[in-house]
PDB file of C-alpha atoms and ligand atoms in Angstrom:
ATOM      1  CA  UNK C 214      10.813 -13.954 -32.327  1.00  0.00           C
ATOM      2  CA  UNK C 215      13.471 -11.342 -32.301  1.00  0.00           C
ATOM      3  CA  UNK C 216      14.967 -12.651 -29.067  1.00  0.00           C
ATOM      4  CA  UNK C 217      15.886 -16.051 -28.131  1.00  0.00           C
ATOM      5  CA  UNK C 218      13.303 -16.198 -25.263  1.00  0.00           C
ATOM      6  CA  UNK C 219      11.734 -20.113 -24.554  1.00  0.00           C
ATOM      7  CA  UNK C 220       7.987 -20.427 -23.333  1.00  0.00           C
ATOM      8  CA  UNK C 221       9.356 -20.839 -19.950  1.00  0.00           C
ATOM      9  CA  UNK C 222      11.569 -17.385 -20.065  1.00  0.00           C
ATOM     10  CA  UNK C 223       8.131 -15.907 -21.160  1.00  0.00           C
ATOM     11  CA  UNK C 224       6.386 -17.430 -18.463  1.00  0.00           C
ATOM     12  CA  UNK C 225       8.924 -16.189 -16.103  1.00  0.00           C
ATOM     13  CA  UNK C 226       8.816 -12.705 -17.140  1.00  0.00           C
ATOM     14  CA  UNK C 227       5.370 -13.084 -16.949  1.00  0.00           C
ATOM     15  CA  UNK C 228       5.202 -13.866 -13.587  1.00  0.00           C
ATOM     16  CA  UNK C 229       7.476 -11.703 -12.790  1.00  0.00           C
ATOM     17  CA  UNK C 230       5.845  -8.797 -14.147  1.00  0.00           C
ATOM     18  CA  UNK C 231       2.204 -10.218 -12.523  1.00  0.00           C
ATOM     19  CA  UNK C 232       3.942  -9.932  -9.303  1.00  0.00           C
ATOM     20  CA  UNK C 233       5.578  -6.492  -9.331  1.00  0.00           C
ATOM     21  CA  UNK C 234       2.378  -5.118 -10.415  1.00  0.00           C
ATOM     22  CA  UNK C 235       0.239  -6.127  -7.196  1.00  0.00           C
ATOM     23  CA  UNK C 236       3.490  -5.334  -5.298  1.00  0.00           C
ATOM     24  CA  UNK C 237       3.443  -1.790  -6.551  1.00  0.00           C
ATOM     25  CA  UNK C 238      -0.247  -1.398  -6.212  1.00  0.00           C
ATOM     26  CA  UNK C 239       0.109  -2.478  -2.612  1.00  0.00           C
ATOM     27  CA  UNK C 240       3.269   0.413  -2.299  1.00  0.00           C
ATOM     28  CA  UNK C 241       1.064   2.652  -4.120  1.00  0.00           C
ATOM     29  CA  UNK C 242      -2.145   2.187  -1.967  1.00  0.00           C
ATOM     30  CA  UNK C 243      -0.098   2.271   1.623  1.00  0.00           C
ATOM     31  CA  UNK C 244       1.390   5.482   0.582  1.00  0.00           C
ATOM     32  CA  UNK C 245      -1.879   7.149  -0.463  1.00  0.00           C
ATOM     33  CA  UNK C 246      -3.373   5.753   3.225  1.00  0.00           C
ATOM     34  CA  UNK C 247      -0.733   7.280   5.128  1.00  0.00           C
ATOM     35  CA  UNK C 248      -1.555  10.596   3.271  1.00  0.00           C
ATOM     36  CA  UNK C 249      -4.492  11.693   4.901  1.00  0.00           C
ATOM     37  CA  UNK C 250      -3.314  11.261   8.506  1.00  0.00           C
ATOM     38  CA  UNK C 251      -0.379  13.298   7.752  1.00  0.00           C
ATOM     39  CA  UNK C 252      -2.754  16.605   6.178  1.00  0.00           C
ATOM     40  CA  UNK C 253      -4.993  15.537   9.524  1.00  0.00           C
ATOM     41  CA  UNK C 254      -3.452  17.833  12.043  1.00  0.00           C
ATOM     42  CA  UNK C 255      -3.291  21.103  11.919  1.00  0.00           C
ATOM     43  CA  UNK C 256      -2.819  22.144  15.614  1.00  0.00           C
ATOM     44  CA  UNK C 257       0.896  21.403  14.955  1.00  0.00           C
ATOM     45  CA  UNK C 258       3.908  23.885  16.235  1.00  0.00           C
ATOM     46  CA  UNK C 259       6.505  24.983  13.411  1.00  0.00           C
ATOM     47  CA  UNK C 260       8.709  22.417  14.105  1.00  0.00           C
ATOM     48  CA  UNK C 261       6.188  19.291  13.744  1.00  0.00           C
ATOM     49  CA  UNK C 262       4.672  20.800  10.464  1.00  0.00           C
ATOM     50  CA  UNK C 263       8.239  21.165   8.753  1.00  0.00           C
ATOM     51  CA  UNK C 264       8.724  17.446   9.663  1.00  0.00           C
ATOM     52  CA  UNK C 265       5.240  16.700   7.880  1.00  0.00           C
ATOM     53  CA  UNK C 266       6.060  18.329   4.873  1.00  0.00           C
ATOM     54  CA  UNK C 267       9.311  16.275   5.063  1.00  0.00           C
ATOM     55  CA  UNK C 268       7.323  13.383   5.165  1.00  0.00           C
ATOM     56  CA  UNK C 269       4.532  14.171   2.785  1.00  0.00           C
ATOM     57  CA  UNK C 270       7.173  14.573   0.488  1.00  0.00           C
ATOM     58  CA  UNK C 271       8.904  11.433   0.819  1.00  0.00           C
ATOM     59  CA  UNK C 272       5.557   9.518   0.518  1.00  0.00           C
ATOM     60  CA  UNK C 273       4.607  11.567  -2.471  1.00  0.00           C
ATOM     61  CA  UNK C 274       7.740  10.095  -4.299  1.00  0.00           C
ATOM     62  CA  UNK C 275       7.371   7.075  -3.374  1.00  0.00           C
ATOM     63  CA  UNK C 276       3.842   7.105  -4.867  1.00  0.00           C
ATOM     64  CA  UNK C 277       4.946   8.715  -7.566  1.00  0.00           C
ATOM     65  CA  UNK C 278       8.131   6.165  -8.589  1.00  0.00           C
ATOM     66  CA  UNK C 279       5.784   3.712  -7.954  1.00  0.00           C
ATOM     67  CA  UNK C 280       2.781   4.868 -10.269  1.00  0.00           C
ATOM     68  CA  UNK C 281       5.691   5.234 -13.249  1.00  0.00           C
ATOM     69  CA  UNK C 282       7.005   1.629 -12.480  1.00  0.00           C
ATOM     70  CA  UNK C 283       3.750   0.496 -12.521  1.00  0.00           C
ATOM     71  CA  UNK C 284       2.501   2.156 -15.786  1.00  0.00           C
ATOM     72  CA  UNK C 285       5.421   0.838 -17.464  1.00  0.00           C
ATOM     73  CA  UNK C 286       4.847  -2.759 -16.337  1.00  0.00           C
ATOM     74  CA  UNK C 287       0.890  -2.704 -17.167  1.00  0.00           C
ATOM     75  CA  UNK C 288       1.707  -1.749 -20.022  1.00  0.00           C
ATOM     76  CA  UNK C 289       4.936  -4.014 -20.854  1.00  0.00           C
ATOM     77  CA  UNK C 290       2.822  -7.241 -19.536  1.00  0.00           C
ATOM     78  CA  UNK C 291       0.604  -7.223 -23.157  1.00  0.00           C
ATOM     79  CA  UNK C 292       3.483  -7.285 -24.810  1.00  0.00           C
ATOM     80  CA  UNK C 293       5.258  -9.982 -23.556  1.00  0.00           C
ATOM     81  CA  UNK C 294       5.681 -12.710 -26.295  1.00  0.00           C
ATOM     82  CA  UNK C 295       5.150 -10.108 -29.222  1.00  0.00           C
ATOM     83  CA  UNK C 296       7.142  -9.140 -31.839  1.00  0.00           C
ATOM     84  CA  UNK C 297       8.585  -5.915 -30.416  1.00  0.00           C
ATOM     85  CA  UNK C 298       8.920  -7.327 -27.286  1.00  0.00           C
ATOM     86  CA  UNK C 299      12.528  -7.439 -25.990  1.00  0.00           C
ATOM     87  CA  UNK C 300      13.518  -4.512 -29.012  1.00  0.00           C
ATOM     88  CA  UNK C 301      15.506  -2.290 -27.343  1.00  0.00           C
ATOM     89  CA  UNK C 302      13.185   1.172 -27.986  1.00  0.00           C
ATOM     90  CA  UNK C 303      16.288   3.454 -28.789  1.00  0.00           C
ATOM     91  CA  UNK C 304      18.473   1.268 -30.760  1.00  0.00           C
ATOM     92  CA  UNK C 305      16.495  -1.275 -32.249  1.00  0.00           C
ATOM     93  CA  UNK C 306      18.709  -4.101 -31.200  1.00  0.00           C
ATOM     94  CA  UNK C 307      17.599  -7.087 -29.330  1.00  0.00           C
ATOM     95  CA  UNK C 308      17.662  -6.698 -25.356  1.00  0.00           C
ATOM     96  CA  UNK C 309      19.729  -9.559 -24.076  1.00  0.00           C
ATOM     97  CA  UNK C 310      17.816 -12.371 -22.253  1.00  0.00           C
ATOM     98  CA  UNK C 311      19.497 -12.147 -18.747  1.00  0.00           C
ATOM     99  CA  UNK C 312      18.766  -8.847 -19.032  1.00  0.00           C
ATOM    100  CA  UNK C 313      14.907  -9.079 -20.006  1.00  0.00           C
ATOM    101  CA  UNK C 314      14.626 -11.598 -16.886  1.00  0.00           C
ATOM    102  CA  UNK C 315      16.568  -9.256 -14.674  1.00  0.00           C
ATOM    103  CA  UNK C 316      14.104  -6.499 -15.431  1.00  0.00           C
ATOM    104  CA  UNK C 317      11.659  -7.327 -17.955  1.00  0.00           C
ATOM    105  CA  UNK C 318      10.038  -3.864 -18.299  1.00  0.00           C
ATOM    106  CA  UNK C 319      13.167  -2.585 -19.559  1.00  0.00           C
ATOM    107  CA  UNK C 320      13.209  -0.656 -23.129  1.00  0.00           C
ATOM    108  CA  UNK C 321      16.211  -0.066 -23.384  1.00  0.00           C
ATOM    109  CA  UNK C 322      19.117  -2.524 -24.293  1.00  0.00           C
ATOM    110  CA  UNK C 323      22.142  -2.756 -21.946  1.00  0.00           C
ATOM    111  CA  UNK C 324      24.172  -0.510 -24.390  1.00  0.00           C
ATOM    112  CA  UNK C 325      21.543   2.067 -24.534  1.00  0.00           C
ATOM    113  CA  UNK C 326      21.041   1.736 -20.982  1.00  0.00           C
ATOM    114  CA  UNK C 327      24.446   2.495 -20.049  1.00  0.00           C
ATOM    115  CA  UNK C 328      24.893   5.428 -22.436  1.00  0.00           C
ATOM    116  CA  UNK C 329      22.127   7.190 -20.834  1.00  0.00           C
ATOM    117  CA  UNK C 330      20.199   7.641 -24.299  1.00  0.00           C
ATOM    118  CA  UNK C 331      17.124   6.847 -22.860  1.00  0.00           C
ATOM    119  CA  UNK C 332      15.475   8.726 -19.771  1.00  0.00           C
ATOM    120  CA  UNK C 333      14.462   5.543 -18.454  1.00  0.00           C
ATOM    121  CA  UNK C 334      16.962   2.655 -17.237  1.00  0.00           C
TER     122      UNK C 334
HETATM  123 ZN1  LIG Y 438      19.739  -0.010 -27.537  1.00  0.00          ZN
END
């Protein structure tokens, strides 16, 4: 183990991960809901549409961030436990453990993190 994790941290970040994923989904399915409604009307005056597009916007990024976030923690949960897990992508180094808790889809170690070598936090 290249971190100094216990079953329990594991378990945690488990968890964790388990329940930002349905979280996301559930952020992810409300904002594709709300799409339709807002493409609905199209009887609108000028000043209505511009605040749809506004809004369309808004809950396209939001679907968007949370697609990414939830990519990256499908796809962190197998890992959890193995080797690489907790390597910090860029460096190499082991990510710290309060910082694997604190956000255990992370890559990148805090060092890399705040250097800004990575494109992701
Ligand atoms: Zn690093």
């Amino acid at each position: 183990m290249p971190t100094t994790l216990s079953a329990d941290d594991l378990k945690a970040i488990t968890d964790r991960l388990t329940v930002e994923a349905d979280v996301l989904r559930e952020e992810l399915a409300d904002a594709e809901s709300k799409m339709p409604a807002l493409y609905a009307d199209c009887d609108l005056d000028p000043a209505d549409v511009g605040a749809r597009v506004s809004a369309l916007a808004a809950l396209r990024a939001d679907a968007d961030r949370a697609r990414i976030l939830l990519d990256r923690v499908v796809a962190t949960l197998p890992r959890v436990g193995t080797p690489g897990f907790g390597r910090c992508t860029v460096c190499g180094d082991v990510i710290g453990r309060d910082r694997l808790l604190a956000v255990p889809h992370t890559e990148l170690c805090i060092v890399c993190a705040r250097a800004g070598t990575g494109a992701r936090p």
